[in-house]
Short mmCIF file of C-alpha atoms and ligand atoms in Angstrom, two decimals:
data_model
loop_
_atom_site.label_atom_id
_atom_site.label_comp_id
_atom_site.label_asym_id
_atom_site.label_seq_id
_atom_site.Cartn_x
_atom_site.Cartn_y
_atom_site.Cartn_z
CA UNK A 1415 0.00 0.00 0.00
CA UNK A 1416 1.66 3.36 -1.02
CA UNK A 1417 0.37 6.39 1.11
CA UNK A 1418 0.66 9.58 0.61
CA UNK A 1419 0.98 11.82 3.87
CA UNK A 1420 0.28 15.76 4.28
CA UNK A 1421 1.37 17.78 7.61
CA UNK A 1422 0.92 21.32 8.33
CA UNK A 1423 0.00 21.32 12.26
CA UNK A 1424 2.37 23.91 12.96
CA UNK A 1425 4.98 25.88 11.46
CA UNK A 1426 6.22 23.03 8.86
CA UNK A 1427 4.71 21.84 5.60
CA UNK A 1428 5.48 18.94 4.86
CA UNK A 1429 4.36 15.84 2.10
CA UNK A 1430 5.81 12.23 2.19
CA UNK A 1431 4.97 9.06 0.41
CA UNK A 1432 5.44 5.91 2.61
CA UNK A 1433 4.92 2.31 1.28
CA UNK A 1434 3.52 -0.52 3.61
CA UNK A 1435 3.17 1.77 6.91
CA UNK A 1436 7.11 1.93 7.23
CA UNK A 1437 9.33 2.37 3.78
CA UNK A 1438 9.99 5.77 3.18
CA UNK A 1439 9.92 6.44 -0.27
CA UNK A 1440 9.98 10.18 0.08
CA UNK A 1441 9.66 12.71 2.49
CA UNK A 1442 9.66 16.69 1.99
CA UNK A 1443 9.78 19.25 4.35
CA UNK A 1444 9.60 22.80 4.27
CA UNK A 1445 10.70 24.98 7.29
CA UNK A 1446 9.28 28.47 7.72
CA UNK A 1447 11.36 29.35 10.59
CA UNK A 1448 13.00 32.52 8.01
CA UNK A 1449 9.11 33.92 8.30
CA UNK A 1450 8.50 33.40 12.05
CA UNK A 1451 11.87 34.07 14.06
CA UNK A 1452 11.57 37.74 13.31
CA UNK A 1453 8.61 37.80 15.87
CA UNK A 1454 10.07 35.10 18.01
CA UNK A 1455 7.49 32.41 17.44
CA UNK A 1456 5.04 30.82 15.12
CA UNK A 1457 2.16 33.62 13.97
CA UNK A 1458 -0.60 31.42 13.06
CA UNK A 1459 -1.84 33.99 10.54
CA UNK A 1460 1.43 33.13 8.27
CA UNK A 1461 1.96 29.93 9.01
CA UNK A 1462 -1.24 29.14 7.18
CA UNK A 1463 -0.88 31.46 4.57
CA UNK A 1464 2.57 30.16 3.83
CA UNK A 1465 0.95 26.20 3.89
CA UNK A 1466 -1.55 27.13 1.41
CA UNK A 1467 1.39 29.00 -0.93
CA UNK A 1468 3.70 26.00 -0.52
CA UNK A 1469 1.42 22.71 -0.35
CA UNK A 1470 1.01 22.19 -4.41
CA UNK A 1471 4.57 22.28 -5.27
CA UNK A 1472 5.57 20.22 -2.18
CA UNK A 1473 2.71 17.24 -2.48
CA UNK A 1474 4.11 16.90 -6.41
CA UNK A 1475 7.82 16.96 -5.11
CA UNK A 1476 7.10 14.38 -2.94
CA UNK A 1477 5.60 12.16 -5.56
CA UNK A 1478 8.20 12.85 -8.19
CA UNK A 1479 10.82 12.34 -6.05
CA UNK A 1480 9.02 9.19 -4.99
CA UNK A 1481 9.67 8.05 -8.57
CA UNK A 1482 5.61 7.49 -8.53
CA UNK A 1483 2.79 8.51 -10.83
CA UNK A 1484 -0.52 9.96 -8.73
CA UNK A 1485 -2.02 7.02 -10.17
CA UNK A 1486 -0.24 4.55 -8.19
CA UNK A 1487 -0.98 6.15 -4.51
CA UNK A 1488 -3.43 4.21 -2.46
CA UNK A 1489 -4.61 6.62 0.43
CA UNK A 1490 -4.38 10.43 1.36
CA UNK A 1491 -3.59 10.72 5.15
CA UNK A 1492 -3.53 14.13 6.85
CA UNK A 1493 -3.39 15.76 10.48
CA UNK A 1494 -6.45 16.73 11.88
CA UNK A 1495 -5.09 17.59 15.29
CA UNK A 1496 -3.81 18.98 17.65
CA UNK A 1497 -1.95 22.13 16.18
CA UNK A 1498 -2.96 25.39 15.16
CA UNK A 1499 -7.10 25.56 13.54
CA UNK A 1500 -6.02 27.23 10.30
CA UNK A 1501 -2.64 25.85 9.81
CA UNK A 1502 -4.58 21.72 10.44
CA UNK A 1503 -7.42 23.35 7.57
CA UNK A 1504 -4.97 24.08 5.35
CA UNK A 1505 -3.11 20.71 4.97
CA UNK A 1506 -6.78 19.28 5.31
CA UNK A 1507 -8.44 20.99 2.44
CA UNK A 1508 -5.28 20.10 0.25
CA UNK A 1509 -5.82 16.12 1.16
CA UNK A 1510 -9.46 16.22 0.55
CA UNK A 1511 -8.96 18.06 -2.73
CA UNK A 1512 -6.50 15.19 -3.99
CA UNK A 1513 -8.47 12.11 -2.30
CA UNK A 1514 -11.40 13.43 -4.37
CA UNK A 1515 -9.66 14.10 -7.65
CA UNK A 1516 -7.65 10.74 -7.60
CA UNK A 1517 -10.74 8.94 -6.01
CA UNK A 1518 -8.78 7.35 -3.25
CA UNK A 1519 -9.53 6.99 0.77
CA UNK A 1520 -8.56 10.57 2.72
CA UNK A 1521 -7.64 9.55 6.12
CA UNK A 1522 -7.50 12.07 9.00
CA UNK A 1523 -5.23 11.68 11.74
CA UNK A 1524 -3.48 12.46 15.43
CA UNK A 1525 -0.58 14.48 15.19
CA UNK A 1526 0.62 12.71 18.60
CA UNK A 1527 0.04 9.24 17.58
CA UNK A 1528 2.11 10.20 14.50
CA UNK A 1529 5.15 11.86 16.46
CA UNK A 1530 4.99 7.61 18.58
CA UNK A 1531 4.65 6.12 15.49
CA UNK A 1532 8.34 7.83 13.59
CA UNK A 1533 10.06 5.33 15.61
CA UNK A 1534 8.54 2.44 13.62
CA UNK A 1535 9.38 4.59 10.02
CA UNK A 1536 12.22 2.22 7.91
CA UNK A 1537 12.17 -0.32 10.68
CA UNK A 1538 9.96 -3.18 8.79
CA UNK A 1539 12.50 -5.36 11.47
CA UNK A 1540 10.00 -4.18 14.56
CA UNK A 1541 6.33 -3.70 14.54
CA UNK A 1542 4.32 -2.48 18.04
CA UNK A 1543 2.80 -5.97 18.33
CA UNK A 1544 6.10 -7.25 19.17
CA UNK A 1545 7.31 -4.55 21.37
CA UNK A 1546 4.30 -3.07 23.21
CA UNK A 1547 3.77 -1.77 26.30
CA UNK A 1548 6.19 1.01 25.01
CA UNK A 1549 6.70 3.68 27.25
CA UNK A 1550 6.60 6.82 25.26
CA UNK A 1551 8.59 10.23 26.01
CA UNK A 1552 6.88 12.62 23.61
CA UNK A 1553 8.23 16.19 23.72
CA UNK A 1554 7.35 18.82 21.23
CA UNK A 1555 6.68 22.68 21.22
CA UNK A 1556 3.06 21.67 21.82
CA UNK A 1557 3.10 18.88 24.16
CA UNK A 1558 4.91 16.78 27.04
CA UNK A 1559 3.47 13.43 27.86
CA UNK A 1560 4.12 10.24 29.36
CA UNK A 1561 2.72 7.44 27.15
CA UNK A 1562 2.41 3.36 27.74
CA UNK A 1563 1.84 2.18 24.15
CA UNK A 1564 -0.32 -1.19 24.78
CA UNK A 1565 -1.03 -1.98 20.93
CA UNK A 1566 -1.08 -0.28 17.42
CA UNK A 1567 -3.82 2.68 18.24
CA UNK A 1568 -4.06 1.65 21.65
CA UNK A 1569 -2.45 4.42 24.45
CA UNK A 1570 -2.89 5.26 27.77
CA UNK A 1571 -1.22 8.43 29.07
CA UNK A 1572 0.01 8.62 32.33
CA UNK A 1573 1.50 11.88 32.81
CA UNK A 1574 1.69 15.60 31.15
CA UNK A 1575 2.65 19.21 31.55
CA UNK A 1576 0.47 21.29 33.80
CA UNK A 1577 1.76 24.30 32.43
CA UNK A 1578 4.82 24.75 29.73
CA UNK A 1579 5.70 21.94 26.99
CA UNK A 1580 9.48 21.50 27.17
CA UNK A 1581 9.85 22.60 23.75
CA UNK A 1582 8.22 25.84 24.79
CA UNK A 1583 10.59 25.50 27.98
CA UNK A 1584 13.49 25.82 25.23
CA UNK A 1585 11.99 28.48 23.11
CA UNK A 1586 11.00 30.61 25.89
CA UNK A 1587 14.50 30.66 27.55
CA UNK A 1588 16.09 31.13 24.65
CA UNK A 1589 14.26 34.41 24.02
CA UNK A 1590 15.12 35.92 27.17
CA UNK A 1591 18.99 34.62 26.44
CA UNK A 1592 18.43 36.87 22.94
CA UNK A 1593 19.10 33.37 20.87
CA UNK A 1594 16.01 33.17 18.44
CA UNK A 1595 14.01 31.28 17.17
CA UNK A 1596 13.53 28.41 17.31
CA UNK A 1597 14.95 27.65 20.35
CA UNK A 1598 15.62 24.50 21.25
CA UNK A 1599 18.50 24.17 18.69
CA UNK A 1600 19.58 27.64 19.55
CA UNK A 1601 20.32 26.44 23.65
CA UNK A 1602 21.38 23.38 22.27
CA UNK A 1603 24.16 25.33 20.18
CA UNK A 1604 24.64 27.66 22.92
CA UNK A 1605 25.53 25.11 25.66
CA UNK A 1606 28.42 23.75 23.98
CA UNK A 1607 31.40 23.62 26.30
CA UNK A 1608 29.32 24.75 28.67
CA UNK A 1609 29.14 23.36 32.35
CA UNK A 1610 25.61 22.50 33.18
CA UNK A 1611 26.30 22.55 36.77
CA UNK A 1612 26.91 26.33 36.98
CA UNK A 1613 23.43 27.34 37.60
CA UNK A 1614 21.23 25.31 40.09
CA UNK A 1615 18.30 25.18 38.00
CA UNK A 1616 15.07 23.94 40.03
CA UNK A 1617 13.74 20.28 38.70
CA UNK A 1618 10.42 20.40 39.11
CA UNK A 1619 8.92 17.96 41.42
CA UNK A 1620 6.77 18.82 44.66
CA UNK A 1621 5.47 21.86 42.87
CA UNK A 1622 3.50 19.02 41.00
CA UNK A 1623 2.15 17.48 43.56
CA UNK A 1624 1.13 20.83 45.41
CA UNK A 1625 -0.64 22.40 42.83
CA UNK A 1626 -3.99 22.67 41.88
CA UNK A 1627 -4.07 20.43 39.18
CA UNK A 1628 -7.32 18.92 38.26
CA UNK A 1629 -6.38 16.29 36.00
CA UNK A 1630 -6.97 12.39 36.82
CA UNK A 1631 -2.66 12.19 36.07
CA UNK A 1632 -1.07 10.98 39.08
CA UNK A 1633 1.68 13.98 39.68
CA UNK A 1634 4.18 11.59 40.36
CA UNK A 1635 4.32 11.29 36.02
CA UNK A 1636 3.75 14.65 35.79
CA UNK A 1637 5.69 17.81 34.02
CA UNK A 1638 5.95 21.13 35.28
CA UNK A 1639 8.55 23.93 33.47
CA UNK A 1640 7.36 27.47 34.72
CA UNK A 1641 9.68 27.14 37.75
CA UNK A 1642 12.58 26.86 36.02
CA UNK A 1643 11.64 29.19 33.52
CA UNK A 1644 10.76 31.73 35.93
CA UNK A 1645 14.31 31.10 38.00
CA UNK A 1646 15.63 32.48 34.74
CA UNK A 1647 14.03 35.42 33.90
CA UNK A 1648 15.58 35.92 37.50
CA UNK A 1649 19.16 35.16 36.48
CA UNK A 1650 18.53 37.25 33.23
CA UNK A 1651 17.73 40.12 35.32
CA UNK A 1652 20.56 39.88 37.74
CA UNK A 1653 23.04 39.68 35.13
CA UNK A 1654 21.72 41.89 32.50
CA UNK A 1655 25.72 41.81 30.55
CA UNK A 1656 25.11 37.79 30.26
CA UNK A 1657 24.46 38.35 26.29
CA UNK A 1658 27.76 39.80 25.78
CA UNK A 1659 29.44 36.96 27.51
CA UNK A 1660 29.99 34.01 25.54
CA UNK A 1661 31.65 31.81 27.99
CA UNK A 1662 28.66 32.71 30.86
CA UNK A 1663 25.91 32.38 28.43
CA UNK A 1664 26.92 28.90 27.54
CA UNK A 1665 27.27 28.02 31.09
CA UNK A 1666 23.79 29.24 31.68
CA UNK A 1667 22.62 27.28 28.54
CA UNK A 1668 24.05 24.28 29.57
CA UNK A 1669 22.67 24.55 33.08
CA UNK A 1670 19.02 25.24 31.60
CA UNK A 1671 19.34 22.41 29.40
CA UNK A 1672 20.25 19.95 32.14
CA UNK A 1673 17.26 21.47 34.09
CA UNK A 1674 14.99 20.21 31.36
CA UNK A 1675 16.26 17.33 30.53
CA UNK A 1676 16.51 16.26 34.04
CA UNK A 1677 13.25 17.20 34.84
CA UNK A 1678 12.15 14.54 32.10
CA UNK A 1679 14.50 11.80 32.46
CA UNK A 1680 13.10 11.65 36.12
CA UNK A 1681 9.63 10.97 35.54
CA UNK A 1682 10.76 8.72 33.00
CA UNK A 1683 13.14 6.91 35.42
CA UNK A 1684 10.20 6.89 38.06
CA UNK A 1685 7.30 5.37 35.30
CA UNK A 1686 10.41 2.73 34.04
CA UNK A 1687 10.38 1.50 37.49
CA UNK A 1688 6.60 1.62 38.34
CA UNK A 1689 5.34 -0.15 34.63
CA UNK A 1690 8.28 -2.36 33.49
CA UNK A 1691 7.63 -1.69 30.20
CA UNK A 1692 8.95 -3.97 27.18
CA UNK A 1693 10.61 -0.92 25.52
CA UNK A 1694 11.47 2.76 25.56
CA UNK A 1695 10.32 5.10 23.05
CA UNK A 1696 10.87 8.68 22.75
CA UNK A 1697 9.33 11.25 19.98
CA UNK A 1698 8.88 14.78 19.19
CA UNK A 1699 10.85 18.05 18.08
CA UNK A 1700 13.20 17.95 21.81
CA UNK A 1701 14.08 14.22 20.88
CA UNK A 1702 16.17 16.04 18.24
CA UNK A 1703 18.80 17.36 21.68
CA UNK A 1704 21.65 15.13 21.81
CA UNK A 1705 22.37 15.74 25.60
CA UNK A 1706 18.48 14.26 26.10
CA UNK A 1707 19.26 11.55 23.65
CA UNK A 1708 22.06 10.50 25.27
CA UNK A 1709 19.91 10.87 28.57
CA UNK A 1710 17.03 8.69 27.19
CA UNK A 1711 19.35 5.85 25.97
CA UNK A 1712 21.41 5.70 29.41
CA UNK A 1713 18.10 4.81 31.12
CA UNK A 1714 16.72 2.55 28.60
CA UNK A 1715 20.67 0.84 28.99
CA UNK A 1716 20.03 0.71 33.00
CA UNK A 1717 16.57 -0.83 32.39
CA UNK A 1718 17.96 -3.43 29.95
CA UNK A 1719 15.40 -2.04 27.60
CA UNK A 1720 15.43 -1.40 23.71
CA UNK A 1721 15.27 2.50 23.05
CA UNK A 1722 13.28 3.12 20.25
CA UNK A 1723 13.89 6.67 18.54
CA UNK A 1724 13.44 7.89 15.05
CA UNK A 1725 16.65 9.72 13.67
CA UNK A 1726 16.35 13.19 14.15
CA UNK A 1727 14.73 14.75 10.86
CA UNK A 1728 11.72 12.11 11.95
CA UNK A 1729 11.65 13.71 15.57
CA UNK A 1730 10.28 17.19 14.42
CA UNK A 1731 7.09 17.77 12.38
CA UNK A 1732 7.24 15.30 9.24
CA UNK A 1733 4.55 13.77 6.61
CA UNK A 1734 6.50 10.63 6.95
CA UNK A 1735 5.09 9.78 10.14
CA UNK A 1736 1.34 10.79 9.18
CA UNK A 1737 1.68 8.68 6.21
CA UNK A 1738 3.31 5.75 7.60
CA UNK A 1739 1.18 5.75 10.54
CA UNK A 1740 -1.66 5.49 8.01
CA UNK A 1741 -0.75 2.76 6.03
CA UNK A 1742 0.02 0.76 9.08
CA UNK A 1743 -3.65 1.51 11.02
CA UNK A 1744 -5.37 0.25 7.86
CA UNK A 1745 -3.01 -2.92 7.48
CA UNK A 1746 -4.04 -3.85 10.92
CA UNK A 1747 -7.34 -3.89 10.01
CA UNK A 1748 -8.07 -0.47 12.18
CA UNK A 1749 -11.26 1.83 11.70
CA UNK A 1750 -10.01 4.52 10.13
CA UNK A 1751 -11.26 8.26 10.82
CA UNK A 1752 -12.09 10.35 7.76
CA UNK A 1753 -13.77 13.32 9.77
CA UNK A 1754 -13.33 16.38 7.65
CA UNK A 1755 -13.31 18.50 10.73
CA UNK A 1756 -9.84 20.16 11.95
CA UNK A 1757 -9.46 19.82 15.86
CA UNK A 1758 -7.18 21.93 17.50
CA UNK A 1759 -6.99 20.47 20.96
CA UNK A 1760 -7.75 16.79 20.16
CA UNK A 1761 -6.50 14.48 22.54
CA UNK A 1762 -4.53 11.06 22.20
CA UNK A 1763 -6.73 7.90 23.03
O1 KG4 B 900 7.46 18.21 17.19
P1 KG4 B 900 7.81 19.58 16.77
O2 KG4 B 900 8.55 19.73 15.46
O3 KG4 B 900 6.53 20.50 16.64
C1 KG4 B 900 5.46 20.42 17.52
O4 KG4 B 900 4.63 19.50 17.36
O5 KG4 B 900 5.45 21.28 18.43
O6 KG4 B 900 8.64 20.24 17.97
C2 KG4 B 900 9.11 21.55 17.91
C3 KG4 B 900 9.88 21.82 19.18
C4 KG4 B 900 10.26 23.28 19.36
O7 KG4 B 900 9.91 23.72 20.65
C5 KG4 B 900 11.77 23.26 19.20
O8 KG4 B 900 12.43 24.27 19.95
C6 KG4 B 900 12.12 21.88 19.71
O9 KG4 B 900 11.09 21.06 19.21
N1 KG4 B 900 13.42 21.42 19.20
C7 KG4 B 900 14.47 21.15 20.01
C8 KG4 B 900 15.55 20.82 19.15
N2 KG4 B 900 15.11 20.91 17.86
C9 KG4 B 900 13.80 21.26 17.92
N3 KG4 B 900 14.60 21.16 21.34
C10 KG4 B 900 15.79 20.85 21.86
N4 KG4 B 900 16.88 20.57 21.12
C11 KG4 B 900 16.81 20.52 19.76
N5 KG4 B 900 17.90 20.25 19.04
ZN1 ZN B 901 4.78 17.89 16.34
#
């Protein structure tokens, strides 16, 4: 079965064609961080505009460069949510403008259970059946969660953020450190050489399990990033020449970085312990930091677990997963959701 896959959730448009839910034939993406980093972060009113501009060209590039003709594809699949209401419609109104015209299934789907699903993209030598319960890190710009994968389609999430995703963590701190947008890769680059133990950075924890949340999460799985977000805005103030120092802003990079990646390797650590799951599994835009990487596959080592992880182009928004993710839900037989509607806030199940 060869799928075609559109994603325009956020800030990235995007078109792959994947063959039997995991061969990646082709996969295009288009970054518009050039139209967005001059006001710090994603304006929803361009990023659609800029998907509806870019979408023709990049749906054929993906097929020519799949070496296909339109004839041959199978299925349209296409994010329906969660990510930004007119940045979802536009990728949506593309896929149901080619499902009808080539008279093939359109397929909507989660952008989350995509992000779990990269790690299975060009591994036809592991399926889910095999490998599940999975517990899933998934860490975007959007979202922070704490997944046990118990079958293709089948999730149950014990934890998330009560406040900041990490990725936001990252973007956030690295616009009071003046590094841009977007900024995950920009702390990343930052904190080299740095010492990550030259600011005490808090690591959330009892906040958690103090705070109001209403949730039915048990806080123990839990995220929580104002804190140390807010005990650098504090820094930032005390040492307003930190921008002109090289040396100290790496430090201070390096010491955020190991705040946040500490903060999630914990609750990891903690849910390892409490679910003994068969695997690890980590996804999303952050899975792109080495230093968290390198984290993630030191506690999978400890557990005696396989780490599943998608290289990193599959770890930030990507057709490849939508379409692969597609093609494997309806070779299992799945019910597959063709709602035309775009949902902004729709949850994992
Ligand atoms: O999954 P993704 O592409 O989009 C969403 O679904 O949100 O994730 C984007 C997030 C951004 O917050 C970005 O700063 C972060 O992923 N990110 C990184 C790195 N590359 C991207 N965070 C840490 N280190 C990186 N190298
Ligand atoms: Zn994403």
């Amino acid at each position: 079965m060869i799928v075609l896959g559109i994603e325009t959730s956020c800030d990235d448009t995007s078109a792959a064609v994947v063959a039997d839910g995991t061969r990646v034939i082709s996969s295009v993406v288009s970054s518009q961080t050039g139209a967005h980093s001059p006001h710090g972060g994603v304006v929803p009113e361009i990023a659609s505009r800029r998907h509806v501009e870019a979408l023709p060209a990049i749906i054929a590039r993906a097929v020519r460069a799949a070496g296909i003709d339109w004839g041959d594809l199978d299925a349209v699949t296409v994010t329906r949510g969660p990510g930004l209401a007119s940045s979802l419609m536009a990728g949506l109104v593309a896929a149901r403008g080619l499902s009808h015209r080539l008279d093939i299934p359109l397929w909507t789907l989660n952008h989350l259970e995509a992000h779990i699903y990269s790690v299975f993209l060009d591994r036809a030598d592991i399926s889910p059946a095999e490998l599940c319960p999975i517990l899933f890190l998934t860490v975007s710009g959007g979202h922070s969660n704490l997944v046990l994968m118990e079958g293709l389609h089948r999730y149950r999430l014990l934890g998330a953020t009560i406040d900041d995703a990490a990725g936001e963590a990252l973007d956030k701190a690295a616009q009071l450190l003046g590094l841009g947008y977007p900024g995950g890769p920009a702390i990343e680059r930052a904190a080299h050489g740095g010492d990550p133990a030259f600011v005490d950075f808090p690591r959330a924890g009892g906040s958690i399990k103090n705070s109001s949340f209403s949730g039915d999460l048990d806080p123990d799985y839990c995220f929580s990033f104002s804190g140390v977000k807010t005990s650098l805005l504090y820094y930032v103030k005390k040492h307003p020449d930190l921008a002109h120092d090289p040396a100290r802003l790496a430090d201070v990079s390096a010491s955020y970085q190991a705040a946040v990646v500490d903060a999630l390797a914990g609750r990891v650590g903690h849910a390892l312990e409490s679910f003994r799951p068969a695997a690890v599994g980590c996804a999303g835009g952050v899975m792109r930091n080495e230093v968290l990487r390198a984290k993630m596959a030191e506690l999978a080592a400890r557990a005696e677990r396989p780490l599943l992880i998608a290289p990193p182009e599959y770890c930030t928004d990507n057709a490849a997963m939508v379409a692969g993710l597609g093609g494997a839900l309806a070779a299992a037989g799945c019910e597959m959701c063709s709602d035309w509607s775009v949902e902004p806030r729709l949850p994992l199940r």
